[in-house]
Short mmCIF file of C-alpha atoms and ligand atoms in Angstrom, two decimals:
data_model
loop_
_atom_site.label_atom_id
_atom_site.label_comp_id
_atom_site.label_asym_id
_atom_site.label_seq_id
_atom_site.Cartn_x
_atom_site.Cartn_y
_atom_site.Cartn_z
CA MET A 1 2.30 -19.30 15.15
CA LYS A 2 3.30 -22.24 12.92
CA ALA A 3 1.47 -23.41 9.82
CA THR A 4 2.29 -24.53 6.29
CA HIS A 5 -0.38 -22.44 4.57
CA TYR A 6 -2.86 -19.63 5.18
CA ASP A 7 -5.71 -20.67 7.49
CA GLU A 8 -8.32 -19.18 9.83
CA VAL A 9 -5.81 -18.83 12.70
CA TYR A 10 -4.25 -16.03 10.69
CA ASP A 11 -7.64 -14.33 10.22
CA SER A 12 -8.04 -14.07 13.95
CA TYR A 13 -4.48 -12.73 14.25
CA ARG A 14 -5.20 -10.19 11.50
CA GLY A 15 -8.28 -9.02 13.42
CA GLN A 16 -6.20 -8.48 16.54
CA ILE A 17 -3.56 -6.43 14.68
CA ARG A 18 -6.25 -4.49 12.81
CA ARG A 19 -7.90 -3.43 16.08
CA PHE A 20 -4.52 -2.49 17.53
CA ALA A 21 -3.62 -0.45 14.43
CA LEU A 22 -6.91 1.47 14.49
CA GLU A 23 -6.75 2.21 18.22
CA LYS A 24 -3.05 2.81 18.87
CA VAL A 25 -1.36 3.60 15.57
CA ALA A 26 -3.80 5.47 13.32
CA PRO A 27 -4.37 8.40 15.76
CA PHE A 28 -0.68 9.42 15.45
CA ALA A 29 -0.12 8.80 11.73
CA ALA A 30 -0.68 12.39 10.59
CA THR A 31 1.29 13.86 13.52
CA VAL A 32 4.47 11.84 12.98
CA ASP A 33 4.35 12.71 9.28
CA GLU A 34 3.84 16.40 10.00
CA ASP A 35 6.49 16.57 12.75
CA GLU A 36 8.97 14.33 10.88
CA ARG A 37 9.66 12.31 14.02
CA PRO A 38 9.73 8.60 14.88
CA PRO A 39 6.33 7.10 15.73
CA LEU A 40 7.12 6.68 19.41
CA GLU A 41 3.51 6.19 20.56
CA ALA A 42 2.89 3.39 18.07
CA TYR A 43 6.27 1.77 18.70
CA GLU A 44 5.83 1.77 22.46
CA ALA A 45 2.25 0.49 22.21
CA SER A 46 3.43 -2.28 19.88
CA LEU A 47 5.64 -3.64 22.67
CA ALA A 48 2.54 -4.72 24.59
CA LEU A 49 1.73 -7.09 21.71
CA GLY A 50 5.38 -8.08 21.34
CA LEU A 51 5.51 -6.86 17.74
CA PRO A 52 9.19 -5.73 17.67
CA GLY A 53 10.01 -9.29 18.79
CA LEU A 54 7.51 -11.08 16.53
CA PRO A 55 9.85 -13.18 14.34
CA PHE A 56 12.43 -14.01 16.99
CA SER A 57 12.72 -17.31 18.78
CA GLU A 58 10.86 -17.76 22.08
CA GLU A 59 14.26 -18.62 23.54
CA PHE A 60 15.14 -14.91 23.25
CA GLY A 61 11.73 -13.66 24.35
CA GLY A 62 10.28 -13.46 20.85
CA GLN A 63 7.06 -14.96 19.50
CA ASP A 64 8.43 -17.28 16.81
CA GLY A 65 6.02 -15.57 14.41
CA ASP A 66 6.34 -17.08 10.94
CA VAL A 67 6.55 -15.16 7.69
CA ILE A 68 2.75 -15.08 7.21
CA SER A 69 2.15 -13.51 10.62
CA GLN A 70 4.96 -11.02 9.85
CA ILE A 71 3.40 -9.89 6.58
CA ILE A 72 -0.06 -9.63 8.14
CA THR A 73 1.44 -7.40 10.85
CA VAL A 74 3.22 -5.14 8.39
CA GLU A 75 0.18 -4.92 6.11
CA GLU A 76 -2.21 -3.97 8.90
CA LEU A 77 0.16 -1.37 10.39
CA ALA A 78 0.93 0.16 6.96
CA ARG A 79 -2.80 0.27 6.22
CA VAL A 80 -3.02 3.14 8.72
CA CYS A 81 0.60 4.39 9.08
CA ALA A 82 3.43 3.39 6.75
CA SER A 83 6.07 4.96 9.03
CA SER A 84 4.96 2.90 12.04
CA ALA A 85 5.01 -0.30 9.99
CA THR A 86 8.58 0.54 8.91
CA THR A 87 9.77 1.37 12.41
CA VAL A 88 8.41 -1.79 14.01
CA SER A 89 9.58 -4.15 11.26
CA THR A 90 13.06 -2.65 10.79
CA CYS A 91 13.91 -4.15 14.21
CA TRP A 92 13.44 -7.57 12.60
CA ILE A 93 16.71 -7.17 10.70
CA MET A 94 18.29 -8.73 13.80
CA MET A 95 16.92 -12.00 12.42
CA LEU A 96 20.18 -12.13 10.44
CA VAL A 97 21.96 -12.48 13.80
CA GLN A 98 19.51 -15.17 14.92
CA ARG A 99 20.14 -17.11 11.68
CA PHE A 100 23.85 -16.60 11.19
CA GLY A 101 25.31 -15.07 14.37
CA SER A 102 27.15 -16.66 17.28
CA ASP A 103 25.35 -17.80 20.45
CA GLU A 104 26.91 -14.93 22.34
CA GLN A 105 25.72 -12.35 19.76
CA LYS A 106 22.20 -13.77 19.91
CA ARG A 107 22.07 -13.70 23.72
CA LYS A 108 23.46 -10.18 23.88
CA LEU A 109 21.64 -8.44 21.02
CA ILE A 110 18.25 -10.06 20.46
CA PRO A 111 16.53 -9.77 23.90
CA PRO A 112 16.98 -5.96 24.14
CA VAL A 113 15.48 -5.55 20.65
CA VAL A 114 12.57 -7.83 21.55
CA GLN A 115 11.93 -5.86 24.75
CA GLY A 116 12.19 -2.50 22.99
CA GLN A 117 15.23 -1.37 24.96
CA GLN A 118 17.34 -1.23 21.82
CA ARG A 119 16.64 -0.74 18.13
CA SER A 120 18.38 -1.92 15.00
CA ALA A 121 19.02 -0.87 11.42
CA TRP A 122 20.82 -2.20 8.39
CA GLY A 123 23.32 -0.56 6.10
CA LEU A 124 23.73 -1.81 2.55
CA THR A 125 23.26 1.25 0.34
CA GLU A 126 26.12 3.69 -0.28
CA PRO A 127 26.37 7.10 -1.96
CA LYS A 128 27.69 5.41 -5.11
CA GLY A 129 24.64 3.18 -5.41
CA GLY A 130 22.08 0.81 -3.98
CA SER A 131 21.08 -1.40 -6.91
CA ASP A 132 24.58 -2.79 -7.43
CA LEU A 133 24.83 -4.43 -4.03
CA MET A 134 28.17 -6.11 -4.74
CA GLY A 135 29.67 -2.74 -5.71
CA VAL A 136 29.98 -1.60 -2.08
CA VAL A 137 33.14 0.29 -1.24
CA ALA A 138 32.81 0.30 2.56
CA SER A 139 35.67 -1.83 3.83
CA ALA A 140 36.36 -3.95 6.89
CA LYS A 141 40.01 -4.82 7.52
CA LYS A 142 41.05 -7.37 10.09
CA THR A 143 43.77 -6.05 12.41
CA ALA A 144 45.34 -7.40 15.59
CA ASP A 145 43.04 -5.10 17.60
CA GLY A 146 39.79 -5.78 15.78
CA TRP A 147 37.91 -4.98 12.54
CA LEU A 148 38.64 -1.54 11.11
CA LEU A 149 35.63 -0.16 9.23
CA ASN A 150 35.58 2.74 6.78
CA GLY A 151 32.82 3.96 4.48
CA THR A 152 29.47 5.73 4.31
CA LYS A 153 26.08 4.03 4.28
CA ARG A 154 23.32 6.10 2.72
CA PHE A 155 19.56 6.35 3.35
CA ILE A 156 19.67 4.23 6.49
CA THR A 157 16.24 3.69 8.04
CA ASN A 158 16.37 4.23 11.82
CA GLY A 159 19.72 6.00 11.24
CA GLY A 160 20.78 7.84 14.39
CA TRP A 161 17.80 6.37 16.25
CA ALA A 162 18.91 2.73 16.28
CA ASP A 163 21.43 1.34 18.76
CA TRP A 164 22.84 -1.37 16.46
CA TYR A 165 23.73 -1.24 12.74
CA LEU A 166 24.27 -4.32 10.61
CA ILE A 167 26.86 -2.99 8.20
CA PHE A 168 27.64 -4.72 4.91
CA ALA A 169 31.31 -4.20 4.03
CA ARG A 170 33.98 -5.59 1.73
CA THR A 171 36.46 -7.85 3.51
CA GLU A 172 38.35 -9.16 0.46
CA PRO A 173 38.32 -8.08 -3.21
CA GLU A 174 35.22 -10.21 -3.93
CA LYS A 175 34.03 -11.10 -0.42
CA PHE A 176 31.78 -9.30 2.03
CA GLY A 177 30.93 -9.51 5.70
CA ILE A 178 28.18 -8.20 7.98
CA PHE A 179 29.44 -6.26 11.00
CA LEU A 180 27.67 -5.25 14.19
CA VAL A 181 28.34 -1.60 14.82
CA SER A 182 27.04 0.13 17.94
CA LYS A 183 25.91 3.71 17.98
CA GLN A 184 28.42 4.17 20.83
CA ASP A 185 31.47 2.93 18.90
CA GLN A 186 34.33 5.36 18.27
CA GLY A 187 34.41 6.48 14.63
CA VAL A 188 30.63 6.26 14.05
CA SER A 189 28.70 9.40 13.18
CA PHE A 190 25.41 10.23 11.51
CA GLY A 191 24.45 12.57 8.68
CA THR A 192 21.75 15.20 8.83
CA PRO A 193 18.27 13.63 8.85
CA GLU A 194 16.98 13.40 5.26
CA ARG A 195 13.97 15.54 4.39
CA LYS A 196 11.74 13.16 2.49
CA MET A 197 8.70 13.23 0.23
CA GLY A 198 6.97 10.62 2.34
CA LEU A 199 7.57 8.13 5.14
CA ARG A 200 8.45 11.18 7.14
CA GLY A 201 7.81 9.48 10.48
CA SER A 202 10.66 7.07 9.76
CA PRO A 203 14.13 8.54 10.39
CA THR A 204 16.61 8.24 7.50
CA CYS A 205 20.23 9.40 7.41
CA ASP A 206 23.81 8.51 6.49
CA VAL A 207 25.82 6.28 8.79
CA ILE A 208 29.46 7.33 8.53
CA LEU A 209 32.30 5.04 9.58
CA GLU A 210 35.73 6.64 9.94
CA ASP A 211 38.44 4.32 11.22
CA CYS A 212 35.79 2.65 13.32
CA LEU A 213 37.54 -0.15 15.23
CA ILE A 214 35.24 -2.84 16.60
CA PRO A 215 36.10 -6.08 18.44
CA LEU A 216 36.83 -9.17 16.35
CA ASP A 217 33.72 -10.95 17.62
CA ARG A 218 31.43 -8.35 16.04
CA VAL A 219 31.33 -10.04 12.65
CA VAL A 220 28.19 -12.06 11.89
CA GLY A 221 29.17 -15.62 10.96
CA ASP A 222 31.84 -15.94 8.29
CA PRO A 223 33.35 -12.60 7.13
CA ALA A 224 33.46 -13.94 3.58
CA LYS A 225 29.79 -15.00 3.45
CA GLY A 226 27.95 -11.71 4.07
CA GLY A 227 26.66 -11.70 0.48
CA GLU A 228 25.05 -15.12 0.98
CA TYR A 229 23.51 -14.08 4.30
CA ILE A 230 22.04 -10.92 2.78
CA ARG A 231 20.58 -12.83 -0.15
CA ALA A 232 19.02 -15.37 2.25
CA GLY A 233 17.61 -12.58 4.42
CA LEU A 234 16.26 -10.65 1.44
CA LEU A 235 13.89 -13.46 0.53
CA ALA A 236 11.77 -13.05 3.67
CA SER A 237 12.29 -9.31 3.94
CA ARG A 238 11.12 -8.78 0.33
CA LEU A 239 7.74 -10.20 1.39
CA LYS A 240 7.66 -7.77 4.26
CA TYR A 241 8.25 -4.84 1.89
CA ALA A 242 5.54 -6.20 -0.42
CA ALA A 243 3.18 -6.27 2.58
CA HIS A 244 4.10 -2.67 3.35
CA GLY A 245 2.99 -1.61 -0.15
CA LEU A 246 -0.13 -3.76 0.10
CA GLY A 247 -1.08 -2.12 3.40
CA ILE A 248 -0.80 1.36 1.87
CA ALA A 249 -2.92 0.23 -1.11
CA GLN A 250 -5.59 -1.27 1.17
CA GLY A 251 -5.61 1.83 3.39
CA ALA A 252 -6.05 4.13 0.37
CA LEU A 253 -8.87 1.92 -0.93
CA ASP A 254 -10.59 2.03 2.51
CA GLU A 255 -10.42 5.83 2.47
CA ALA A 256 -11.69 6.09 -1.12
CA VAL A 257 -14.67 3.79 -0.47
CA ALA A 258 -15.69 5.73 2.64
CA TYR A 259 -15.26 9.13 1.01
CA THR A 260 -17.12 8.39 -2.22
CA GLN A 261 -20.11 7.07 -0.26
CA GLY A 262 -20.31 10.27 1.77
CA ARG A 263 -19.57 12.87 -0.91
CA GLU A 264 -22.57 14.04 -2.94
CA GLN A 265 -22.62 15.64 -6.39
CA PHE A 266 -25.62 16.11 -8.66
CA GLY A 267 -27.81 15.14 -5.68
CA ARG A 268 -26.34 11.64 -5.29
CA PRO A 269 -23.32 10.05 -3.56
CA VAL A 270 -20.47 10.03 -6.08
CA SER A 271 -20.19 6.25 -5.44
CA ASP A 272 -23.43 5.95 -7.49
CA PHE A 273 -21.64 7.00 -10.67
CA GLN A 274 -20.54 4.19 -12.93
CA MET A 275 -17.15 5.68 -13.67
CA ILE A 276 -16.38 5.84 -9.93
CA LYS A 277 -17.54 2.23 -9.47
CA GLY A 278 -15.19 1.18 -12.29
CA MET A 279 -12.24 2.90 -10.64
CA VAL A 280 -13.03 1.36 -7.25
CA ALA A 281 -13.37 -2.09 -8.84
CA ASP A 282 -9.95 -1.70 -10.51
CA MET A 283 -8.40 -0.57 -7.21
CA ALA A 284 -9.93 -3.52 -5.34
CA MET A 285 -8.68 -5.96 -7.99
CA LYS A 286 -5.13 -4.61 -7.70
CA VAL A 287 -5.24 -5.01 -3.92
CA GLU A 288 -6.64 -8.54 -4.05
CA ALA A 289 -4.26 -9.65 -6.82
CA GLY A 290 -1.35 -8.33 -4.78
CA ARG A 291 -2.54 -10.08 -1.62
CA ALA A 292 -3.10 -13.41 -3.41
CA LEU A 293 0.38 -13.31 -4.95
CA LEU A 294 1.94 -12.28 -1.66
CA MET A 295 0.25 -15.12 0.24
CA HIS A 296 1.32 -17.60 -2.43
CA ALA A 297 4.91 -16.34 -2.26
CA ALA A 298 4.84 -16.46 1.55
CA THR A 299 3.62 -20.07 1.50
CA LEU A 300 6.47 -21.02 -0.84
CA VAL A 301 9.00 -19.26 1.40
CA LEU A 302 7.51 -20.87 4.50
CA ASN A 303 7.79 -24.34 3.01
CA GLN A 304 11.16 -23.61 1.34
CA GLU A 305 9.76 -24.58 -2.03
CA PRO A 306 11.31 -23.89 -5.43
CA GLY A 307 10.10 -20.71 -7.07
CA ALA A 308 10.01 -18.82 -3.77
CA LYS A 309 12.50 -16.22 -4.99
CA LYS A 310 10.64 -15.48 -8.22
CA TYR A 311 7.28 -15.20 -6.47
CA ALA A 312 8.72 -13.01 -3.72
CA SER A 313 9.96 -10.55 -6.37
CA MET A 314 6.62 -10.76 -8.21
CA ALA A 315 4.77 -10.01 -4.98
CA LYS A 316 7.07 -7.07 -4.21
CA VAL A 317 6.43 -5.50 -7.64
CA THR A 318 2.70 -6.25 -7.76
CA CYS A 319 1.94 -4.99 -4.25
CA THR A 320 4.09 -1.85 -4.47
CA ASP A 321 2.90 -0.91 -7.97
CA ALA A 322 -0.62 -1.36 -6.56
CA ALA A 323 0.28 0.99 -3.69
CA MET A 324 1.26 3.77 -6.10
CA SER A 325 -1.64 3.23 -8.46
CA VAL A 326 -4.36 2.81 -5.81
CA ALA A 327 -3.11 5.75 -3.73
CA THR A 328 -3.09 7.97 -6.86
CA ASP A 329 -6.66 6.97 -7.68
CA ALA A 330 -7.74 7.43 -4.07
CA VAL A 331 -6.55 11.05 -4.24
CA GLN A 332 -8.42 11.45 -7.53
CA LEU A 333 -11.62 10.12 -5.96
CA HIS A 334 -11.36 12.71 -3.18
CA GLY A 335 -11.34 15.54 -5.76
CA GLY A 336 -9.67 18.71 -4.45
CA TYR A 337 -9.83 17.45 -0.86
CA GLY A 338 -7.47 14.62 -1.73
CA TYR A 339 -4.82 17.25 -2.35
CA LEU A 340 -5.06 18.56 1.21
CA LYS A 341 -3.12 17.32 4.21
CA ASP A 342 -6.43 17.08 6.08
CA TYR A 343 -7.15 13.76 4.34
CA PRO A 344 -4.98 10.63 4.85
CA VAL A 345 -4.82 9.83 1.13
CA GLU A 346 -2.45 12.78 0.58
CA ARG A 347 0.06 11.17 2.97
CA MET A 348 -0.60 7.68 1.59
CA LEU A 349 0.29 8.83 -1.94
CA ARG A 350 3.59 10.31 -0.70
CA ASP A 351 4.31 7.18 1.37
CA ALA A 352 3.53 4.84 -1.52
CA LYS A 353 6.40 6.03 -3.74
CA ILE A 354 9.23 4.66 -1.62
CA THR A 355 7.81 1.15 -1.82
CA GLN A 356 8.70 0.94 -5.54
CA ILE A 357 12.25 2.17 -4.85
CA TRP A 358 13.67 0.35 -1.84
CA GLU A 359 14.53 -3.26 -1.14
CA GLY A 360 15.63 -3.67 -4.77
CA THR A 361 13.88 -1.20 -7.07
CA ASN A 362 10.99 -2.54 -9.11
CA GLN A 363 13.19 -2.44 -12.23
CA ILE A 364 15.75 -4.66 -10.47
CA GLN A 365 12.94 -6.99 -9.32
CA ARG A 366 11.71 -7.25 -12.92
CA LEU A 367 15.23 -8.17 -14.06
CA MET A 368 15.34 -10.94 -11.46
CA ILE A 369 11.87 -12.21 -12.43
CA ALA A 370 12.79 -12.27 -16.12
CA LYS A 371 15.99 -14.18 -15.33
CA GLU A 372 13.99 -16.88 -13.53
CA VAL A 373 11.36 -16.98 -16.28
CA TYR A 374 14.01 -17.47 -18.99
CA ALA A 375 15.72 -20.10 -16.86
CA GLY A 376 12.45 -22.05 -16.97
C1 LIG B 1 13.42 6.33 2.67
C2 LIG B 1 14.49 5.35 2.31
C3 LIG B 1 14.85 4.38 3.22
C4 LIG B 1 15.86 3.46 2.92
N1 LIG B 1 16.29 2.57 3.86
C5 LIG B 1 17.42 1.84 3.64
C6 LIG B 1 18.02 1.07 4.68
O1 LIG B 1 17.51 1.00 5.82
N2 LIG B 1 19.16 0.40 4.41
C7 LIG B 1 19.76 0.44 3.18
O2 LIG B 1 20.80 -0.18 3.02
N3 LIG B 1 19.21 1.16 2.17
C8 LIG B 1 18.07 1.87 2.37
N4 LIG B 1 17.51 2.63 1.36
C9 LIG B 1 18.17 2.65 0.06
C10 LIG B 1 17.37 1.99 -1.07
O3 LIG B 1 17.33 0.60 -0.88
C11 LIG B 1 18.03 2.42 -2.39
O4 LIG B 1 17.71 3.79 -2.59
C12 LIG B 1 17.59 1.59 -3.56
O5 LIG B 1 18.11 0.28 -3.47
C13 LIG B 1 18.04 2.19 -4.90
O6 LIG B 1 19.39 2.52 -4.89
P1 LIG B 1 19.84 3.97 -5.39
O7 LIG B 1 19.03 4.96 -4.67
O8 LIG B 1 21.31 4.06 -5.27
O9 LIG B 1 19.42 4.02 -6.92
P2 LIG B 1 20.30 3.52 -8.16
O10 LIG B 1 20.80 2.15 -7.88
O11 LIG B 1 21.31 4.57 -8.48
O12 LIG B 1 19.23 3.46 -9.31
C14 LIG B 1 18.81 4.60 -10.07
C15 LIG B 1 17.77 4.14 -11.10
O13 LIG B 1 18.38 3.22 -12.03
C16 LIG B 1 17.66 2.00 -12.05
N5 LIG B 1 18.60 0.92 -12.28
C17 LIG B 1 19.77 0.64 -11.66
N6 LIG B 1 20.35 -0.44 -12.16
C18 LIG B 1 19.53 -0.89 -13.15
C19 LIG B 1 19.58 -1.98 -14.06
N7 LIG B 1 20.57 -2.87 -14.04
N8 LIG B 1 18.56 -2.13 -14.93
C20 LIG B 1 17.52 -1.25 -14.95
N9 LIG B 1 17.42 -0.20 -14.11
C21 LIG B 1 18.41 -0.04 -13.22
C22 LIG B 1 17.00 1.90 -10.68
O14 LIG B 1 15.88 1.02 -10.70
C23 LIG B 1 16.62 3.36 -10.44
O15 LIG B 1 15.42 3.64 -11.13
C24 LIG B 1 16.48 3.52 1.64
C25 LIG B 1 16.09 4.49 0.71
C26 LIG B 1 15.13 5.42 1.04
C27 LIG B 1 14.79 6.49 0.04
#
C-alpha cells in the first residue's frame, strides 16, 4: 500500500483488519491475559494476512505496508487485545535491519520473521534506566574472534520467546552499535518472566549477556552509528505505540457504549442519563482527537516533512493519555461490573497503563515536544 495521505483505500484495509481482529483475536484476549502466555492463536492467524511481515519489502516476502497501514493494523488489533497487537508488531523491529543492515543480514533474517518461523525483539532498556538512552552500560568490544557483549537488558518484550535480539550496546565511550544476538548464542540467558499489571499476554523478561561472543558480521551497519539508527527507527515506531494506545481507548469506548445502552437503572438505560452522555462524549472526543493527531503525524512521517518528530511525540502522548483516561471512565460506566475480570474493560484499564510508560515515557515525550516548540 503506497499513498501520500489518508484515503478510502485505508478504510477498506481497516475493515479487513477489524473483521480479522473480531474473529481471530478477540476470542483469545481474556485467556492469554489470564494464563500469562503469548497470544499464539492470534499470532498464527495473523500470518495468513501477512501481518508479521507487513512493513517489510516485497523482496523479502513482506507487504511493503506503509506507516499508515501499520498504525491501522496496530490500532485495530489493540482495540480487542493489546497483547496481540504488541506481539505482532514487535516483529517489525527487524525493519532496522532492512534500513541499515547488510544485504546478507537482510536475506538471512527478514524472510523467517515475515513467514513466522522466527521472532524478534529489541533491547535498549537496562536495570539502571530506560529514559536516559545514551546512559547504557552494556558493552560490545571488538576482538579478533568477534564482538564480545556484556550487560543486562531489562523489560524486553518477547524476551525468551524471540529468536533474534537487536541489542543496543556501547562500542566506544560516546558511541553505540546495534548487535544481532541469537537466542542460541553462547553467553545469552533470560531472566524470570516478569509478572505484570497488564499486557500479560506479552512475554517480558531480562536478556542477560555474559561474555557473549558473536561473529563480526552481526553488527547492524556502522558500530558507531547505533544511536542514529535508533533515533531514526523511533520516529515510525512511536506512531505504532500511539496507535496501540488509541486502539485500547477505542476498544474501551466500544465496550462502554454497548454496556450503557443495555444496563437499566431507574427504569431506563443508563445511556439516557445526561451525565453518562457527557462522559461518553468526552471519551469519544479524546479518541477522535488522538486519531486525528496520529494520522497527521503519520502523513508527515510518510512524506518526510519537517515537524514529523514533534507530531509523532504529540500523537504518542495524546493517544496514550486517552487510553488511560477512556479506559478508566469505561470501568466507571460499568459500575461494579467494570471491576470484575468478566468484563473486558478491567483488562483494558490494566493494559492502558504501559502505553504511557514505554517507548519514551510521556514525561520524556513532553520534554521533546517543549524543546521543539521553543526552537520554533
Ligand atoms: C511491559 C514492558 C515492556 C517493555 N518492552 C521493552 C522492550 O521491548 N525493549 C526495551 O528496550 N525496553 C522495554 N521496556 C522498557 C521501557 O521502555 C522503560 O520502562 C521506559 O523507557 C522507562 O524507563 P525506566 O523504567 O527505566 O524508568 P526511568 O527512566 O527510571 O523513569 C522513572 C520516572 O522518571 C521520569 N523521568 C526520567 N527522566 C526524566 C526527565 N528527564 N524529566 C522528567 N521525568 C523524567 C520517567 O518519566 C518516569 O516517570 C518495556 C517496559 C515494560 C514495563
